Coordinates of C-alpha atoms in Angstrom, one line a residue:
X1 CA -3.6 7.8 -11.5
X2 CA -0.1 8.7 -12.1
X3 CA 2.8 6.2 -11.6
X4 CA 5.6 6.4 -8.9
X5 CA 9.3 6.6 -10.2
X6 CA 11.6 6.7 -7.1
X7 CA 14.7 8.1 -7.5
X8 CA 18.2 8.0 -6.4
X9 CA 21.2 10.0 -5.6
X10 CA 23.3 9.5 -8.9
X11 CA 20.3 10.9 -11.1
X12 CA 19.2 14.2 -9.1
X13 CA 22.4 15.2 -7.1
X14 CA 23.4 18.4 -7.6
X15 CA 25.9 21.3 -6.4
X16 CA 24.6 23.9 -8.3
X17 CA 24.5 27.2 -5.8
X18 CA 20.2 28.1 -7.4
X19 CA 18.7 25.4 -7.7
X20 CA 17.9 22.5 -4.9
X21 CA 17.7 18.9 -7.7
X22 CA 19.9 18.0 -10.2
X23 CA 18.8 16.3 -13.4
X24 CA 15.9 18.6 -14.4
X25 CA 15.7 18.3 -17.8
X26 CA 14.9 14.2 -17.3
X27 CA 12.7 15.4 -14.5
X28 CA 10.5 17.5 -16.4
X29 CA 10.1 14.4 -19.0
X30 CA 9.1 12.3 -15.9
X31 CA 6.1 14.5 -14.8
X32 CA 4.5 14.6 -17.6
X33 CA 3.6 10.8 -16.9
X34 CA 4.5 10.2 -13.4
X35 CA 5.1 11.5 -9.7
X36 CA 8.3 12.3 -8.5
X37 CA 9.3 10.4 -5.0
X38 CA 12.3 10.9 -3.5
X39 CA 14.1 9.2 -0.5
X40 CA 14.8 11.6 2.3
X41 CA 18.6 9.3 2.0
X42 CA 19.3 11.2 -1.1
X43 CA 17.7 14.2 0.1
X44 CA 20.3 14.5 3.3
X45 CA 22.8 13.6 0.6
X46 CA 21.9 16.1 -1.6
X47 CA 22.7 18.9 1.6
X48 CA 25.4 17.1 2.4
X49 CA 27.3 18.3 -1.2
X50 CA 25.2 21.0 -1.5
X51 CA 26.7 21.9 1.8
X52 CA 30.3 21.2 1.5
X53 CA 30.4 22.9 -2.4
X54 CA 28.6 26.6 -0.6
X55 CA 31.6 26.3 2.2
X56 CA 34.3 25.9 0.0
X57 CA 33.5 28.7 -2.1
X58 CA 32.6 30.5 0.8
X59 CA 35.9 30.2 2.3
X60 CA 37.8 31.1 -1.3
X61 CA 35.3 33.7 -1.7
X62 CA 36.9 35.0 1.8
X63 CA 40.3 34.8 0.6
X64 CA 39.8 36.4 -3.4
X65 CA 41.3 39.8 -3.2
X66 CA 38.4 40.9 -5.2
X67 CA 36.1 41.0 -2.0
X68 CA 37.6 43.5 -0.4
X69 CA 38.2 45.5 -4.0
X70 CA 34.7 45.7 -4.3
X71 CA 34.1 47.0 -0.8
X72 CA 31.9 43.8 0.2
X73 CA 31.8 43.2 4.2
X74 CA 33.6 40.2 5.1
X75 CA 31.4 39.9 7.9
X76 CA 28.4 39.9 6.0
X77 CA 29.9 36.7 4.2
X78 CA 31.3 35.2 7.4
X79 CA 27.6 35.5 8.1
X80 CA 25.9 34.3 5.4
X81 CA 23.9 30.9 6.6
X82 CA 24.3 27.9 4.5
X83 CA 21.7 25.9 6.1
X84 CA 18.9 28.4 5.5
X85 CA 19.8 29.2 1.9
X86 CA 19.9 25.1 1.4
X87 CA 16.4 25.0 3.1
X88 CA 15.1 27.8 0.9
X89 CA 15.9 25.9 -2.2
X90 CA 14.2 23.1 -1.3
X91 CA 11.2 25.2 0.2
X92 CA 11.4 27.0 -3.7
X93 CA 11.9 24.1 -5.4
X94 CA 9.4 24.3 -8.8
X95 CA 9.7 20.5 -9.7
X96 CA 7.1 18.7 -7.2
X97 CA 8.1 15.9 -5.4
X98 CA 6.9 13.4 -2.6
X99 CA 9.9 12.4 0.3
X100 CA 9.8 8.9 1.5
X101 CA 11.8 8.1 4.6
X102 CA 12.3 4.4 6.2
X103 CA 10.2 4.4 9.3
X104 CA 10.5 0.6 10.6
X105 CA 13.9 0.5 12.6
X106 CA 13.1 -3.7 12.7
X107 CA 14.5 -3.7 9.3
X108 CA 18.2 -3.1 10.9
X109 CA 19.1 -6.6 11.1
X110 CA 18.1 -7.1 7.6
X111 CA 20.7 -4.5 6.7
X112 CA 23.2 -5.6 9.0
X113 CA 23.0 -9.3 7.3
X114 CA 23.2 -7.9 3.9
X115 CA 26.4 -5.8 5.1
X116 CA 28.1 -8.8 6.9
X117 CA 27.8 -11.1 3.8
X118 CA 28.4 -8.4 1.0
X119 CA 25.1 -9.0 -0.4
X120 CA 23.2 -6.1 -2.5
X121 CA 23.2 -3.5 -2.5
X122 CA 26.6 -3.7 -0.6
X123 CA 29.7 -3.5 -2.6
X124 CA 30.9 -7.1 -2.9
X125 CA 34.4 -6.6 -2.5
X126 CA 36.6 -7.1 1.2
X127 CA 38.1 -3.6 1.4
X128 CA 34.5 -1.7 1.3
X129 CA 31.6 -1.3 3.6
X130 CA 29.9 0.5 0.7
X131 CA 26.2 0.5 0.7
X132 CA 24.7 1.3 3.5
X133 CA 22.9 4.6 1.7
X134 CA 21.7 2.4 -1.0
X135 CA 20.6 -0.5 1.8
X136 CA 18.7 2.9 3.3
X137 CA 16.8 3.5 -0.3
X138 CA 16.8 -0.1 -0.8
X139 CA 14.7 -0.8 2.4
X140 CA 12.8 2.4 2.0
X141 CA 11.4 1.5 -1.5
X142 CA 10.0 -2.1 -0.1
X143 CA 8.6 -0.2 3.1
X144 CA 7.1 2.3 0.7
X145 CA 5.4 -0.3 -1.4
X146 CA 3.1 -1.7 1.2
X147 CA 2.1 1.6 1.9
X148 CA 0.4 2.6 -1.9
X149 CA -3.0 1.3 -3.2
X150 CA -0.7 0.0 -6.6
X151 CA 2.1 -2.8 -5.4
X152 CA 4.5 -1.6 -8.6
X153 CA 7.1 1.0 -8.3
X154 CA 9.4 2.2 -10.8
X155 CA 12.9 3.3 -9.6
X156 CA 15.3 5.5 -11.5
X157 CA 18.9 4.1 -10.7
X158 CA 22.6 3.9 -12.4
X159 CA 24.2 2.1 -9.0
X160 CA 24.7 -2.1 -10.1
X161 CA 24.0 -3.4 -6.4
X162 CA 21.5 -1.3 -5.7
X163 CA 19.8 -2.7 -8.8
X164 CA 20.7 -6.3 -8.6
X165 CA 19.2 -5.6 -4.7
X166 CA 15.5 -4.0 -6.4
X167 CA 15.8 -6.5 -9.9
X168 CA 15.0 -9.3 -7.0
X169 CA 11.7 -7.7 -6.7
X170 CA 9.0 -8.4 -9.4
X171 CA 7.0 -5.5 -8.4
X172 CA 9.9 -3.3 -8.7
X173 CA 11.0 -1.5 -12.1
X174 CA 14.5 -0.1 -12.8
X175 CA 15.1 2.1 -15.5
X176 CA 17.6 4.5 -16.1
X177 CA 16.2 6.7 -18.7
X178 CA 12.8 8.6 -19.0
X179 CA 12.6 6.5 -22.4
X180 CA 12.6 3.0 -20.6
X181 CA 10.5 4.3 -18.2
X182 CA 8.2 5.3 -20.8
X183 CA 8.7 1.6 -22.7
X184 CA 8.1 -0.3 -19.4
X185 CA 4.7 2.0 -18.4
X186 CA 1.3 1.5 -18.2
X187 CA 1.0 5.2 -19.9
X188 CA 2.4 4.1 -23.4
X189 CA -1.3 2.3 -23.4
X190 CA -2.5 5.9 -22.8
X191 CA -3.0 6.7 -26.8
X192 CA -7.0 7.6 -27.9
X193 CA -6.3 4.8 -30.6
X194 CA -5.9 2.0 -27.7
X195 CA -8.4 3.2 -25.9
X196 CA -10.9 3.3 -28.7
X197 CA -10.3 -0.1 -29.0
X198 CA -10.2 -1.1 -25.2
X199 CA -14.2 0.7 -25.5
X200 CA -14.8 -1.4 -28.9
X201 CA -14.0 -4.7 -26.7
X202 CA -15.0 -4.1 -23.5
X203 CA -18.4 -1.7 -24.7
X204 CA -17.8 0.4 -22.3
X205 CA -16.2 3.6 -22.4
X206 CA -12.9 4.3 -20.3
X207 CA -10.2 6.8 -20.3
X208 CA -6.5 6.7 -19.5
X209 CA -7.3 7.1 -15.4
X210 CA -9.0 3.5 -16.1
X211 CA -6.0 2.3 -17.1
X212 CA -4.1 0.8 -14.1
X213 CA -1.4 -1.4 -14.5
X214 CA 0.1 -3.7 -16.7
X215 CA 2.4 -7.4 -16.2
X216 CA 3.9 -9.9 -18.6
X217 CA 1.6 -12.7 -17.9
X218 CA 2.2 -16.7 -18.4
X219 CA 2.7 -16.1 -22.4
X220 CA 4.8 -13.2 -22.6
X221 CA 2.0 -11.4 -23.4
X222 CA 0.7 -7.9 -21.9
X223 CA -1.8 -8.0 -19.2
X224 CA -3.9 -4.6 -18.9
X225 CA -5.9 -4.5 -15.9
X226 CA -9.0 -1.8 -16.3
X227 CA -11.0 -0.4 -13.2
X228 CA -14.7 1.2 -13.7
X229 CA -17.4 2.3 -11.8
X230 CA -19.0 -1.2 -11.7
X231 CA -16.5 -3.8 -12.9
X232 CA -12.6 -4.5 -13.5
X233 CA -11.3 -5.8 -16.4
X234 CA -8.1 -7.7 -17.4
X235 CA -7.0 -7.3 -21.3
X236 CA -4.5 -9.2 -22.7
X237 CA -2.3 -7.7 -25.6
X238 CA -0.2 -8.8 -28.2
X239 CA 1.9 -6.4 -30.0
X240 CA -0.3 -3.7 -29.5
X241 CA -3.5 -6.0 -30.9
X242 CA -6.3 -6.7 -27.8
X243 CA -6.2 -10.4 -28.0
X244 CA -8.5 -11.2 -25.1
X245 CA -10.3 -10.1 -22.5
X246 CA -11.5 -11.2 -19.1
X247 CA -13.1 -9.9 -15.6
X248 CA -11.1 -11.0 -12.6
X249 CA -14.4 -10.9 -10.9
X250 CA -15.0 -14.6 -12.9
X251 CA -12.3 -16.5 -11.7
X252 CA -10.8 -14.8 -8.2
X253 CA -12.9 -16.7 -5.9
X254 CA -11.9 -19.9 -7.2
X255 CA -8.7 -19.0 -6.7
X256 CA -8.9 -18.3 -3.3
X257 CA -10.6 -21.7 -2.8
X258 CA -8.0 -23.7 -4.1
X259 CA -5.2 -22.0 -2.1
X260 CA -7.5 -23.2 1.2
X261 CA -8.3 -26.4 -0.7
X262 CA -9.2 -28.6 2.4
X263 CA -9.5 -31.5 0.5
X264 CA -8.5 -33.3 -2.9
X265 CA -11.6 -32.3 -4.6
X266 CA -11.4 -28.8 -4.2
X267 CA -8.1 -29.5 -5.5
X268 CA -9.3 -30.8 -8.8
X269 CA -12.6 -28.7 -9.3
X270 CA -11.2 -25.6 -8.7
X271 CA -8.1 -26.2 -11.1
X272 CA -10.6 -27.1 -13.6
X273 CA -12.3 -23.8 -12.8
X274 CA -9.3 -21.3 -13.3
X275 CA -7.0 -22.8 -16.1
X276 CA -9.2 -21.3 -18.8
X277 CA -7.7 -18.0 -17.2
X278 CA -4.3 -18.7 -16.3
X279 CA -3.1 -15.9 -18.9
X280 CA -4.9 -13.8 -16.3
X281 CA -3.1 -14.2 -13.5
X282 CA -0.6 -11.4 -11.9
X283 CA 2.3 -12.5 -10.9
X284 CA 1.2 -12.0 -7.1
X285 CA -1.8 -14.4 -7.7
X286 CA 0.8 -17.1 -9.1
X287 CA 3.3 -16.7 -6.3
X288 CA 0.2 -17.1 -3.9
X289 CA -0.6 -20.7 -6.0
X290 CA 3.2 -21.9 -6.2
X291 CA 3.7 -21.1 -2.1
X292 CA 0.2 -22.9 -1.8
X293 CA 1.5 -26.1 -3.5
X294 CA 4.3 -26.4 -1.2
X295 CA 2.5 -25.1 2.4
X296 CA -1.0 -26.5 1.4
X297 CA -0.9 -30.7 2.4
X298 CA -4.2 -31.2 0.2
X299 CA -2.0 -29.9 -3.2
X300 CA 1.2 -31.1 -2.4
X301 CA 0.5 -34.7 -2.1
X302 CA -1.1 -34.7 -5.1
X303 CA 1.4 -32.8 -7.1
X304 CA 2.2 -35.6 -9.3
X305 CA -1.7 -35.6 -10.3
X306 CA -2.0 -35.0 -14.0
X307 CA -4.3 -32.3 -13.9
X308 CA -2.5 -30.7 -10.8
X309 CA 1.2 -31.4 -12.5
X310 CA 0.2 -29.3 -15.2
X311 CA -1.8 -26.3 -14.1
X312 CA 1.1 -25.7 -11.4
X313 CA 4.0 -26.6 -13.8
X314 CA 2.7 -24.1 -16.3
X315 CA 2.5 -21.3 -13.9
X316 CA 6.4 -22.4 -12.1
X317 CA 7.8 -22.7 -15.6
X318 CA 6.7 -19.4 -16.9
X319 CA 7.3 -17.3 -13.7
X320 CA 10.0 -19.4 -11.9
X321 CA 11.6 -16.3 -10.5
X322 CA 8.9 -15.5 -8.4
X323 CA 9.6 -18.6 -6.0
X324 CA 12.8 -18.9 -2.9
X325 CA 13.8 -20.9 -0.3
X326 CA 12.0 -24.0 0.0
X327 CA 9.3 -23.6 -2.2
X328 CA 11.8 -23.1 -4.9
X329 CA 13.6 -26.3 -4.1
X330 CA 10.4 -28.4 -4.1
X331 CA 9.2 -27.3 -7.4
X332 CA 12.2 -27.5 -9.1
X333 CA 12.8 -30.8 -7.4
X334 CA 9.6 -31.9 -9.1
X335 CA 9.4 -29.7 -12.4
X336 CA 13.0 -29.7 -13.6

């Protein structure tokens, strides 16, 4: 299964009269590891200078002296319709691509907040209202997201706010280059050599499509999570060695019992269950355990517990980012 880059404006725009994207040389890299998506945002914007650049010329093709030297009809030029020749670039377009568009008009507010307070992806300073494309990508990457089997998303973008606005987001990846991309992606564990080895320690025998997704888990360390037939897997990497290995089929059930702990003993017996695979955990499991220790009554009073303190300090401490609003302010107030 190929990963999802999303793109925006300032990597495929293009004015170029034959061809519809810009940036093709980078595409071409992408594909050979990922799908191309594309907000219809940048699409219209794409027209939209595709549009103006054919008019101009269009017009000083009109005026040249050589079009009437060369006996070509000026009405066959006045004629000549710009819309259809944009659409039949992007109906001929060779590099494949998927268009996302935001479909969820509740989202408005959202944007108009973020515009009144000059928050990204809004330009920051009082003389500029710029942003509201990139608060249209913005919000159409996070509606996308709920929408594909794999919660991580890679975008391609230069723009600063609009990646301060997506760097919020753990299960969003900027990059600017197909080279970070490729640094940052699950396919750079793609090599026969890796998965010779992933075989040798799981004995069973994958391929890359196994391969799923990777995080940076509790100890910096690569987490690799493995689907088959029967089973999935979780390996955990250090500098390209297999360190461990794990099934989350061992430990994900206890983890959904302590988040509806109903009482303190669940508490304690089920965080005596999972800490032997707490270098397991994706970051949306430990976001699911920190908001539990604030909204669940049966953790929270006993936060200062020993046994509690530390399995939940651990995981705040190594992915403190992950937490806002008041869940943030109680665990800091208690683990800083």
């Amino acid at each position: 299964m190929n990963e999802k880059v999303i793109f925006d404006t300032n990597i495929v725009h293009n004015t170029d009269a034959n061809k519809f994207l810009g940036g093709r040389v980078e595409l071409e890299r992408f594909l050979q590891d990922a799908d191309i998506v594309i907000p219809e945002t940048v699409i219209q914007e794409i027209k939209r200078q595709k549009r103006k650049k054919l008019a101009s010329n269009k017009d000083k093709f009109l005026t040249n002296p050589f079009h009437k030297l060369i006996g070509l009809s000026e009405d066959d030029t006045k004629a000549f319709n710009i819309e259809d020749y944009i659409q039949k670039l992007i109906d001929d377009e060779v590099i494949p691509f998927e268009t996302i568009d935001l479909k969820d008009n509740s989202v408005l507010p959202q944007i108009k907040e973020l515009a009144i307070h000059k928050r990204a992806p809004f330009e920051s300073g009082d003389n500029t209202d710029k942003g509201f494309k990139d608060a249209l990508i913005y919000f159409s990457v996070l509606e996308y997201l709920q929408e594909i089997p794999n919660k991580n998303v890679f975008v391609c973008a230069k723009d600063g706010r609009l990646k301060e606005a997506l760097n919020k987001h753990h299960n969003i990846i900027v990059v600017e280059t197909y080279e970070e991309f490729k640094q940052k992606s699950v396919s750079k564990f793609f090599d026969d050599y890796f998965i010779e080895k992933v075989n040798a320690e799981l004995d069973v025998e994958i391929t890359k499509d196994n391969i799923i997704e990777y995080w940076h888990n509790i100890d910096e360390n690569q987490s690799i999570l493995i689907q088959t037939e029967d089973e999935d897997y979780i390996i955990e990497v250090d500098s390209d060695e297999i360190v461990s290995s794990s099934k989350p089929g061992l430990y994900v059930s206890n983890l959904e019992q302590f988040i509806l702990s109903e009482n303190f003993v669940t508490t304690h017996s089920t965080i005596e269950e999972l800490t032997p695979f707490m270098s397991y955990f994706t970051d949306d499991e430990i976001l699911k355990i920190l908001n539990a220790s604030y909204s669940n009554e049966q953790i929270k009073w006993i936060i200062d517990d020993e046994d509690v303190k530390e399995f939940i300090g651990t995981l705040y401490k190594a992915k403190t980012e992950l937490v806002e609003n008041d869940v943030a302010e109680f665990l800091k107030e208690n683990f800083e």
